[in-house]
Coordinates of C-alpha atoms in Angstrom, one line a residue:
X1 CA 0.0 0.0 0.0
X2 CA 1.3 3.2 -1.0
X3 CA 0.2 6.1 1.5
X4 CA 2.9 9.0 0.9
X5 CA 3.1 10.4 -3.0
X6 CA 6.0 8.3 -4.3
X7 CA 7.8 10.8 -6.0
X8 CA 7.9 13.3 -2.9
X9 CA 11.0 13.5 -0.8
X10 CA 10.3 14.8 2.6
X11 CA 13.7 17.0 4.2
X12 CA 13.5 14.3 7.6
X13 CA 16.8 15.6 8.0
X14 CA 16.0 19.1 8.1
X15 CA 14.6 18.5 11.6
X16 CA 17.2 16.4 12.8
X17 CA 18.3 18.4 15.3
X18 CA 15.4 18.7 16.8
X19 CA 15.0 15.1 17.2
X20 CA 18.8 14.8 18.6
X21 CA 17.9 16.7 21.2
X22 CA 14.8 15.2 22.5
X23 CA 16.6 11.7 21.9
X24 CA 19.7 13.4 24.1
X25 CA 16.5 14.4 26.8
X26 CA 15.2 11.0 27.0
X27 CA 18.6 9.0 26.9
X28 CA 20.3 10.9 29.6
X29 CA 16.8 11.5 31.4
X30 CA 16.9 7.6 31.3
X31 CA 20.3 7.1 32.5
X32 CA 19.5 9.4 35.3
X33 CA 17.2 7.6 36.1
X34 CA 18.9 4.2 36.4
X35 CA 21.6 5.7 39.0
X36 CA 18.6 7.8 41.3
X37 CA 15.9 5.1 40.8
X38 CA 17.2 1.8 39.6
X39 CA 15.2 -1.2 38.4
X40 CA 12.3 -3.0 40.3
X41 CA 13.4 -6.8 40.3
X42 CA 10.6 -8.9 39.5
X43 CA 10.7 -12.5 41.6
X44 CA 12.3 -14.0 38.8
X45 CA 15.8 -12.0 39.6
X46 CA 15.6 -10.8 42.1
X47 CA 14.5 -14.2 44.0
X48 CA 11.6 -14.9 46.1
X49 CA 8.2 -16.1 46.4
X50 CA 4.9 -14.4 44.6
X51 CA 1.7 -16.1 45.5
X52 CA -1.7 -15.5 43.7
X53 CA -4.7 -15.4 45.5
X54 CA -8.3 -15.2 44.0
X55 CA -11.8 -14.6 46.5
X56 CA -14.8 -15.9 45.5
X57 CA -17.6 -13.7 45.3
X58 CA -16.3 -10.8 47.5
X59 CA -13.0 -8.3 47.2
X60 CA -10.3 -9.1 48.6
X61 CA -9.9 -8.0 52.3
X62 CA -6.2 -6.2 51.2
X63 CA -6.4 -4.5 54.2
X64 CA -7.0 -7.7 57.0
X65 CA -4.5 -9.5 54.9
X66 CA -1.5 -6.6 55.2
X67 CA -2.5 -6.5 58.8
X68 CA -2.2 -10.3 58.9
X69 CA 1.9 -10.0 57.2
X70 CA 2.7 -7.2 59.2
X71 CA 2.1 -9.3 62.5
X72 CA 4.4 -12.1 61.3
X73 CA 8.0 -11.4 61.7
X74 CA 9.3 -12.7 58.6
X75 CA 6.7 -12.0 56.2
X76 CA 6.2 -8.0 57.5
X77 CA 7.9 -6.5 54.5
X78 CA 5.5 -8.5 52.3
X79 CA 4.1 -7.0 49.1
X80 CA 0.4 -7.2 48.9
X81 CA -1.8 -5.6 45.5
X82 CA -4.1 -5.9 43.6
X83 CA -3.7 -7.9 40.1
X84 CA -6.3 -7.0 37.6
X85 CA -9.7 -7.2 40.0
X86 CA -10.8 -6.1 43.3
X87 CA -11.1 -10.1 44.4
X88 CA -7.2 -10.8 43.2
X89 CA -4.3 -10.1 44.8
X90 CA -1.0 -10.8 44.9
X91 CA 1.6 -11.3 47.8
X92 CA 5.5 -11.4 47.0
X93 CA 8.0 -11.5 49.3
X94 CA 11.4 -11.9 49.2
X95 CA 12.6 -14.0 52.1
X96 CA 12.7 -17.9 51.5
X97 CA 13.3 -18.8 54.9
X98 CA 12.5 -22.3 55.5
X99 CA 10.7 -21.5 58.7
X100 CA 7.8 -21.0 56.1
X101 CA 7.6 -24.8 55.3
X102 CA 8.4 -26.3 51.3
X103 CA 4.9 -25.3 50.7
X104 CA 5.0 -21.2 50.9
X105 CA 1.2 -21.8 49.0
X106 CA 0.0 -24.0 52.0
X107 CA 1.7 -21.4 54.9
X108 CA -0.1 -18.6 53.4
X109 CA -3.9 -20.5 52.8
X110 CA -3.2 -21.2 56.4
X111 CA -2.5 -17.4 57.6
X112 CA -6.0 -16.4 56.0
X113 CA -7.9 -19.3 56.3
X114 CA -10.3 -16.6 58.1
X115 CA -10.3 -14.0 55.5
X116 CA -13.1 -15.2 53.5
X117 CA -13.7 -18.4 50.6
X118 CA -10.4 -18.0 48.0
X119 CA -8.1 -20.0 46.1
X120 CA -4.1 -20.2 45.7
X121 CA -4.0 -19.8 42.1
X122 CA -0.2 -19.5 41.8
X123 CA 2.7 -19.8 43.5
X124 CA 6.5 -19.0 41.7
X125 CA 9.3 -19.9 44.5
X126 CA 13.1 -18.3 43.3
X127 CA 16.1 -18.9 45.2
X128 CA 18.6 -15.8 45.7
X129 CA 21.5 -17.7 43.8
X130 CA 18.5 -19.0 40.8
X131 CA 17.2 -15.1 40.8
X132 CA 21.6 -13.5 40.4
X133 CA 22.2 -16.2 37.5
X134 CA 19.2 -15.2 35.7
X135 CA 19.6 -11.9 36.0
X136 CA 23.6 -12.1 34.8
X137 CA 22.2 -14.5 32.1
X138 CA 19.6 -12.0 31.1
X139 CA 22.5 -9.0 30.9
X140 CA 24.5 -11.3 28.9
X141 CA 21.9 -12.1 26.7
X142 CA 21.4 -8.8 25.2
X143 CA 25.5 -7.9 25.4
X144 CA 25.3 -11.0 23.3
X145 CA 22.7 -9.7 21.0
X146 CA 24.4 -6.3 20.5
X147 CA 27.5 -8.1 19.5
X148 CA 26.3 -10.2 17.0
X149 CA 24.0 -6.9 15.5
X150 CA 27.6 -6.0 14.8
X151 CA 29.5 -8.3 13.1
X152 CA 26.1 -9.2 10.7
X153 CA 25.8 -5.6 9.9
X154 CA 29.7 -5.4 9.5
X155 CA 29.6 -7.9 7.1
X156 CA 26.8 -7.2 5.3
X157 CA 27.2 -3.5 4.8
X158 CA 30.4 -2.1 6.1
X159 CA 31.1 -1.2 9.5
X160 CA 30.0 2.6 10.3
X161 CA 26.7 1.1 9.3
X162 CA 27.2 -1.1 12.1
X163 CA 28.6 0.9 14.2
X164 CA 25.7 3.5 13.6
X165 CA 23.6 0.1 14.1
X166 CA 24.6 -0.3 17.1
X167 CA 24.6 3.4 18.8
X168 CA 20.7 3.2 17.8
X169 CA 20.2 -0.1 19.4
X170 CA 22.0 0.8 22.8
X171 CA 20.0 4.2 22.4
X172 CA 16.8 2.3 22.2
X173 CA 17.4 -0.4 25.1
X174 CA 18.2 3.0 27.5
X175 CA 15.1 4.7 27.3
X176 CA 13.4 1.6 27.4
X177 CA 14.7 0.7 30.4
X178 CA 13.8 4.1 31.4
X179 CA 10.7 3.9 30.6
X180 CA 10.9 0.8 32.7
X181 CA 12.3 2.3 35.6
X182 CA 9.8 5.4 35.8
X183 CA 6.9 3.2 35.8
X184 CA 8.3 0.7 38.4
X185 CA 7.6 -2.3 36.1
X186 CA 9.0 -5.4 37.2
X187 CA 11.3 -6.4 35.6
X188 CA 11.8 -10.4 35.1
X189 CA 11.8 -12.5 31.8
X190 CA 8.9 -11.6 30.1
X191 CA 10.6 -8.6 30.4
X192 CA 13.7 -9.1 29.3
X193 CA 12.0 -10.9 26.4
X194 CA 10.1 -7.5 25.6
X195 CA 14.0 -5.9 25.3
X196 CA 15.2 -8.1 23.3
X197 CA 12.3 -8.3 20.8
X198 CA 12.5 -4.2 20.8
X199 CA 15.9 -4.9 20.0
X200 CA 14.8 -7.1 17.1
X201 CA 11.9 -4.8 15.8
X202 CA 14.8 -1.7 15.8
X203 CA 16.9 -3.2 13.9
X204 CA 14.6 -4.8 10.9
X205 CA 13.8 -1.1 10.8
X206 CA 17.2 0.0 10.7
X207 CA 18.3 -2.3 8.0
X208 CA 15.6 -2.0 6.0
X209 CA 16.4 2.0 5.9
X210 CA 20.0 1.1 5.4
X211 CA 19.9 -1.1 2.9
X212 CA 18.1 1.1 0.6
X213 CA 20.0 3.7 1.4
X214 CA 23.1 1.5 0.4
X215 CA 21.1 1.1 -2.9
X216 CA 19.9 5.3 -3.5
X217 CA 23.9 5.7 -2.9
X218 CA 24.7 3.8 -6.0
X219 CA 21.6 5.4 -8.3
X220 CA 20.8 8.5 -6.6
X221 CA 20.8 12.0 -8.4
X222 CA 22.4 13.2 -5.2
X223 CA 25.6 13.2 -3.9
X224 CA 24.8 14.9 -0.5
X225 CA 24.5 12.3 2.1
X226 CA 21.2 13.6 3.8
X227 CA 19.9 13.8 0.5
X228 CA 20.2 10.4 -0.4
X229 CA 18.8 9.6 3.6
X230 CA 16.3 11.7 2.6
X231 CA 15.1 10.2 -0.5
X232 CA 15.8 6.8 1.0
X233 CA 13.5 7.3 3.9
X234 CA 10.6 8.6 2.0
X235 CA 10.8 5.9 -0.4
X236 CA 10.2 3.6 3.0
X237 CA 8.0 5.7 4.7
X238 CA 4.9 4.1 3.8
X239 CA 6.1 0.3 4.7
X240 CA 7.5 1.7 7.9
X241 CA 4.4 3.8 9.1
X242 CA 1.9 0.5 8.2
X243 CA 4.6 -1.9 10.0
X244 CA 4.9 0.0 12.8
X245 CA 0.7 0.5 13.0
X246 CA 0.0 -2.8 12.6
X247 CA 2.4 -3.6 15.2
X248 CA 1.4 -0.9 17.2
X249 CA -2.3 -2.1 16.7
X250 CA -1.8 -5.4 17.7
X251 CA 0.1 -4.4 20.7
X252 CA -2.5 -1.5 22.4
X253 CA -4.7 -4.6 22.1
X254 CA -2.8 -6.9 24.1
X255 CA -2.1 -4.1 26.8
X256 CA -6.1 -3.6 27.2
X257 CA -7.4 -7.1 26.7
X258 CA -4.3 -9.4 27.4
X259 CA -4.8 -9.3 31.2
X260 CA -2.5 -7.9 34.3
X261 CA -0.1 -10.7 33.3
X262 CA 1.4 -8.6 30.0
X263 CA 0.6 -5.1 30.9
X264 CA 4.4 -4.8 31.5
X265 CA 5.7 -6.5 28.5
X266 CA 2.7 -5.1 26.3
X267 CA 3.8 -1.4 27.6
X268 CA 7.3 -1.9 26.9
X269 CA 6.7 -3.2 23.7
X270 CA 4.3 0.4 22.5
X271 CA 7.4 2.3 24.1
X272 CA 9.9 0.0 22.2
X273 CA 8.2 0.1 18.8
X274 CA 7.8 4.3 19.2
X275 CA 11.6 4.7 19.7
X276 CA 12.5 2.3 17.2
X277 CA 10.9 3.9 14.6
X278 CA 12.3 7.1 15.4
X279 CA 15.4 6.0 15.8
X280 CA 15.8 4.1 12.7
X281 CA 14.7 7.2 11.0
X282 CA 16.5 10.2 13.1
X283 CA 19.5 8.3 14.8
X284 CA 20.8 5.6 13.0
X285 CA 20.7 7.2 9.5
X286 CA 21.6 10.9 10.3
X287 CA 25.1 8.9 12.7
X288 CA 26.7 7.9 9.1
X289 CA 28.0 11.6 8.6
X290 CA 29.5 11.3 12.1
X291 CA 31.5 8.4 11.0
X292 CA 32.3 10.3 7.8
X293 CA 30.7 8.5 5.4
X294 CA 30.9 9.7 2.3
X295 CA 28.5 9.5 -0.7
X296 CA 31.1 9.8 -3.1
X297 CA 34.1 7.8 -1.5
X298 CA 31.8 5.0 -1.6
X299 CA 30.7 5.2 -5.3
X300 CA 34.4 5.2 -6.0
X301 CA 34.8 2.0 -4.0
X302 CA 32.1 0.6 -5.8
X303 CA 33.1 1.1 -9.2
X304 CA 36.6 -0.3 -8.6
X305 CA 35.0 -3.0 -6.8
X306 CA 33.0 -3.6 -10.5
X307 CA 36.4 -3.2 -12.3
X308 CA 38.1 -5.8 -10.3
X309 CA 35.0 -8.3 -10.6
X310 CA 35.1 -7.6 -14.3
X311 CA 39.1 -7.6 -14.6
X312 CA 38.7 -11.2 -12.4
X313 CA 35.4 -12.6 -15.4
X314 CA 37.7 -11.5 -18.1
X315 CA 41.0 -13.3 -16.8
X316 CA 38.8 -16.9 -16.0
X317 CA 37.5 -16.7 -19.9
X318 CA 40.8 -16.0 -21.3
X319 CA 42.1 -19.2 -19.3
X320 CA 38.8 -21.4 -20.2
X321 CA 39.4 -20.6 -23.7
X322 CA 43.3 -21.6 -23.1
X323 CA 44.8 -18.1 -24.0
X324 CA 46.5 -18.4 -20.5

């Protein structure tokens, strides 16, 4: 589908400045607020217990319950909220003594077994040690990611596209996490999972905006570099406005009908896909000239790279016709 006149080139980088510098707010906004705030460990890295309660046909009694914690010496710092209805609630804590029993679920039906009719409906038990390698594994994970981002787009373009590649990327996974951080969402695998496929979604976009700019650098009229992003981006504006819709589409969906259990990846994910867009655009593209790419060096590199592929066809006929 094509929504923007094909012919029109739209000056994206005409406003790039302006999108530097609300990239620079949010990035070093975000890193601030790593350092001040920090990150919420979910259960899963953190370690601990989370148990899921559900009351039937009555709201949960949040207040009796915290009242019930507070009173026990190991469980007084407990966590006790709400998850999606007034009749659900969670309790996490993070202390695994095992004065609580191997069955946290059974110690805690037995604390309220005079709060009303409910059920356990879950109960997720992490060790400290478990909850330090996850999180280390989940780290490496997306050092892992980053690294292999690089040597792919190194090969397959040259290396201040990777390079520029990966600035975007680490620019993206920043303000995501804070975005994260701000809104206190827990952070655990699902998500770590919603970073990573961020991570993924950025960079289709990016190398789909590189690669035809690799392309407009060979045919285009221009020899200015932000011309040729120009021309490149509006030629890929309508695939990346209906991607990212689509995407965003299906996402909003998930946050408001999915259920309390992906709000946090489903948010992260609307965040991710916003940045990644822009950043593909704005970033990525725009970082080239910092690296000194140059329009012209690389035609030149091209065309001898022709002559030498020619020079190499017309040197194997010579010898399969036995003139060498």
């Amino acid at each position: 589908m094509q929504i923007f006149d094909k012919g029109k080139i739209y000056n994206f980088m005409g406003i790039r400045w302006v999108m530097f510098a609300i990239s620079a707010t949010l990035f070093f906004g975000s890193i601030a607020l790593l350092f001040t705030k920090g990150l919420n460990y979910g259960i899963d890295f953190a370690g601990g217990t989370l148990i899921q309660v559900k009351y039937h046909d009555k709201d949960a009694p949040i207040d009796l319950i915290r009242d019930k914690f507070a009173s026990n010496e190991i469980l007084k710092n407990a966590s006790i909220t709400e998850f999606g209805s007034a009749s659900e609630i969670t309790i996490r804590y993070t202390t695994t003594s095992d004065s609580l029993g191997n069955n946290p679920g059974a110690f805690v039906a037995d604390m309220l077994k005079d709060s009303g009719e409910f059920e356990i409906r879950r109960v997720d038990v992490v060790g400290p040690k478990i909850g330090s390698e996850l999180r280390e594994k989940g780290i490496m994970a997306v050092i892992v990611s980053l690294v292999l981002i690089l040597i792919y787009i190194g090969v397959r373009f040259e290396w201040r596209f990777a390079l520029a590649a990966i600035f975007s990327e680490i620019h993206d996974v920043v303000i995501v996490l804070g975005a994260i951080s701000l809104l206190s969402i827990d952070v655990n695998l699902d998500t770590l999972a919603a970073i990573l496929t961020v991570l993924g979604y950025s960079l289709n976009d990016t190398i789909i905006i590189f690669d035809r700019i690799r392309e407009r650098v060979k045919e285009s009229k221009f020899i200015e570099l932000f011309g040729v992003i120009n021309e490149s981006v509006s030629l890929t504006l309508s695939r990346t406005l209906m991607t990212s819709v689509t995407t965003l589409l299906a996402v909003i969906t998930l946050f408001f009908y999915g259920g309390d259990m992906i709000h946090g990846f489903s948010i992260i994910m609307i965040i991710g896909i916003l940045i990644g867009t822009i950043s593909s655009v704005f970033i990525a593209a725009p970082m080239l000239s910092w690296f000194r790419f140059s329009v012209e060096e690389y035609r030149a590199l091209m065309v001898a790279k022709e002559l030498r592929k020619k020079e190499k066809e017309k040197i194997r006929a010579m010898y399969e016709k036995g003139r060498l």
